[in-house]
Amino acid sequence: MTGGAGDQGRLDLDDVGPPSTGGADGSVRPASRSASRPRRDTTGDTATVGRGADVPVRVVRVMPDVAAVDRSFDYLVPSSWEGDGRGALLGVGSRVRVLLGGRRVGGWVVEDHVEPSDGFTLRPLARLSGMGPSPDLIDLGRWAARRWVGPVVGFLATASPPTVVEALPAPPGPVVVPDSDARWMTGALDQTPDGSPTVVRLPPATDPMPLVLAAARLGDALVLVPTAAAAARLTTRVRRSGMAVALMPRDWARAAAGGLVIGARAAALAPVRDLRAVVVLDEHDEAYQEERTPTWNARDLVVERARRAGVPCVLASASPTLEALDVGCLLAPSRAEERAGWPVVDLVDRRLDDPVRSGLFSPKLVPALRGEGGDPVVCVLNRKGRSRLLACDGCGELARCEAHRVPMVQDVEDRLRCPLDDDHGRPMVCDSCGATRFRNLRAGVSRVREELEALAGRPVLEVTTETDAGLLDGGGASVFVGTEAVLHRIQRRVARVVFLEFDQELLAPRMRTSEQAMALLVRASRLLGPRSAGGRLMVQTRQPDHEVLQAVLHSDPGRLVAAEGDRRSLLGQPPFAALARVSGAVASEFMARLGSPDGIDVMGPRDGSWLVRARDHDRLSDALLAVSRPAGRLRLEVDPRRA
């Protein structure tokens, strides 16, 4: 929506009117202005535009960096800027400061040389704050705001440099890209006839550098990796090969000047001078999705960016998601090459073990824990603390909170603690028979570390986010245990990765449970290296026939795709439908306003949230954007990650 009526500089933010609505192409439609605004005369810092004006003026449209004001306003370019050179630097995408609602705020020029309406008094721009996103990225941000139902200013901020950039460095000189043996990946960056991306099934141990270098040979390329740490490591490798590369967001200006650009999620909106190729590594990784609303996904955003630019896009993953396969064509290696890129897998079947008396460790794990297969050994258990489920050794009753009737956990001080309320704790005493001895039915990581030390006969290091990196790299310990975070903290090659209780990953009540469990196994396989390295992936389970485990056992992710695709299609889940979750204090009022429009299914409420489903994202966005948001806290997650 555009503004400009009356005196913008003293516009009351309570009077800005309803938020703008998006058009079918992601553009912003202006709402009607009030005809009762008074006409004002030109003063020292304002100008009245209209038929009677005899002095040419330059007017720009500015989107203020205020999340609650999703509309743009017209501002006058001061005549002094044309004389001192600032006018020549000003253009679409420039960052400026303006007076709005009685205070100065930042913003972006989204249109230049605007034809203002007659009789409106415009405030001048207050300051030029440097360069910002290109017009193409502004249009892409508008599309993303509609796709994920959120304000466009968040995307413009992501596309802007972290510091003021007034000019770009000189473009890089001719680039000599080192040769690499791409083998079966040859042709991955060929443009497909319909402009769809190519999905490359890259085994965990396969080096992604051939793809990166192939993209660089095409010209200015954008490469996404899941995390900032991974982006830094890849950037270092590329620079060692003699190529210039920009690491986002630190090298924003260098990226805009041209060359290869590497970054994590936010780099999906990085400036690239002349985009020629896009590569997304580990497209299955959940780190590509923003946790805050709008919950946009960098993979989907760059697929649209590549489509608009008409350039090839490659989505690489050891186990491609259904969403990627739905929009792209698959390129897979031969069975021999794919098997060579996965480690040997040992499934430890525990179906005949007593779930109470056998404990957490199968006898088959003992040789590996004692180092007979090599070191280091990494054990994964996604349960923090000491004990997550306790039963009285005398009467067998579970230790439960009297107030909330949920299982109590053992804390570090050997007390029973309620996981819902720390005030409802008590000593280690059974409230049924008074006994003080308990059986540990479900141990946490801290207790498991103690048991592992006794079983392995050597020190075991519990790995947390605070663990010193020096201890993980030759610090004396050879056995490590932790939650899945241990797979990210350890960077060196290991001999064994042991999942102590993988069934909880396979049985989690989430839509993408199978893909998330597969991602854990992919990450573990990367630590072990190729099959020729001799590493082994050991998984304790009571579901050895599960499609996730069978896919890894046979080094064939396609086994998971077939089963998962059939299941989601039957249940009407993405990518066969578009889904959004609505929660928050005013969610019930929002859902009442939404009603039951045609083509929209509403499920819930459950735990204070609703699921809204539509056939496609256009229909879903239309329905959600048509609802006026009530005042209060509302969380709207399009493509919810953990639904």
Coordinates of N, CA, C and O in Angstrom, one line a residue, residues 401 404 408 417-425:
C401 N 4.8 -37.7 39.3 CA 4.5 -36.5 40.1 C 3.1 -36.6 40.6 O 2.2 -36.9 39.8
H404 N 1.0 -33.7 38.7 CA 0.8 -33.7 37.3 C 0.6 -35.1 36.7 O 0.3 -35.3 35.5
M408 N 8.5 -38.8 36.7 CA 9.5 -37.9 37.2 C 10.9 -38.4 36.8 O 11.1 -39.5 36.4
R417 N 12.6 -35.1 40.1 CA 12.1 -33.8 39.6 C 11.0 -33.9 38.6 O 11.0 -34.8 37.7
C418 N 9.9 -33.1 38.8 CA 8.8 -33.1 37.8 C 9.3 -32.3 36.5 O 9.7 -31.2 36.7
P419 N 9.2 -32.9 35.4 CA 9.6 -32.2 34.1 C 8.7 -31.0 33.8 O 9.2 -30.1 33.0
L420 N 7.5 -30.9 34.4 CA 6.6 -29.8 34.1 C 6.8 -28.6 35.1 O 6.5 -27.5 34.8
D421 N 7.2 -28.9 36.3 CA 7.3 -27.9 37.4 C 8.4 -28.3 38.4 O 8.3 -29.3 39.1
D422 N 9.5 -27.5 38.4 CA 10.6 -27.8 39.3 C 10.3 -27.8 40.7 O 11.0 -28.3 41.6
D423 N 9.2 -27.1 41.1 CA 8.8 -27.0 42.5 C 8.2 -28.3 43.1 O 8.1 -28.5 44.3
H424 N 7.8 -29.2 42.2 CA 7.2 -30.5 42.6 C 8.3 -31.6 42.6 O 8.2 -32.5 41.8
G425 N 9.3 -31.4 43.4 CA 10.4 -32.4 43.5 C 10.3 -33.1 44.9 O 9.7 -32.6 45.8

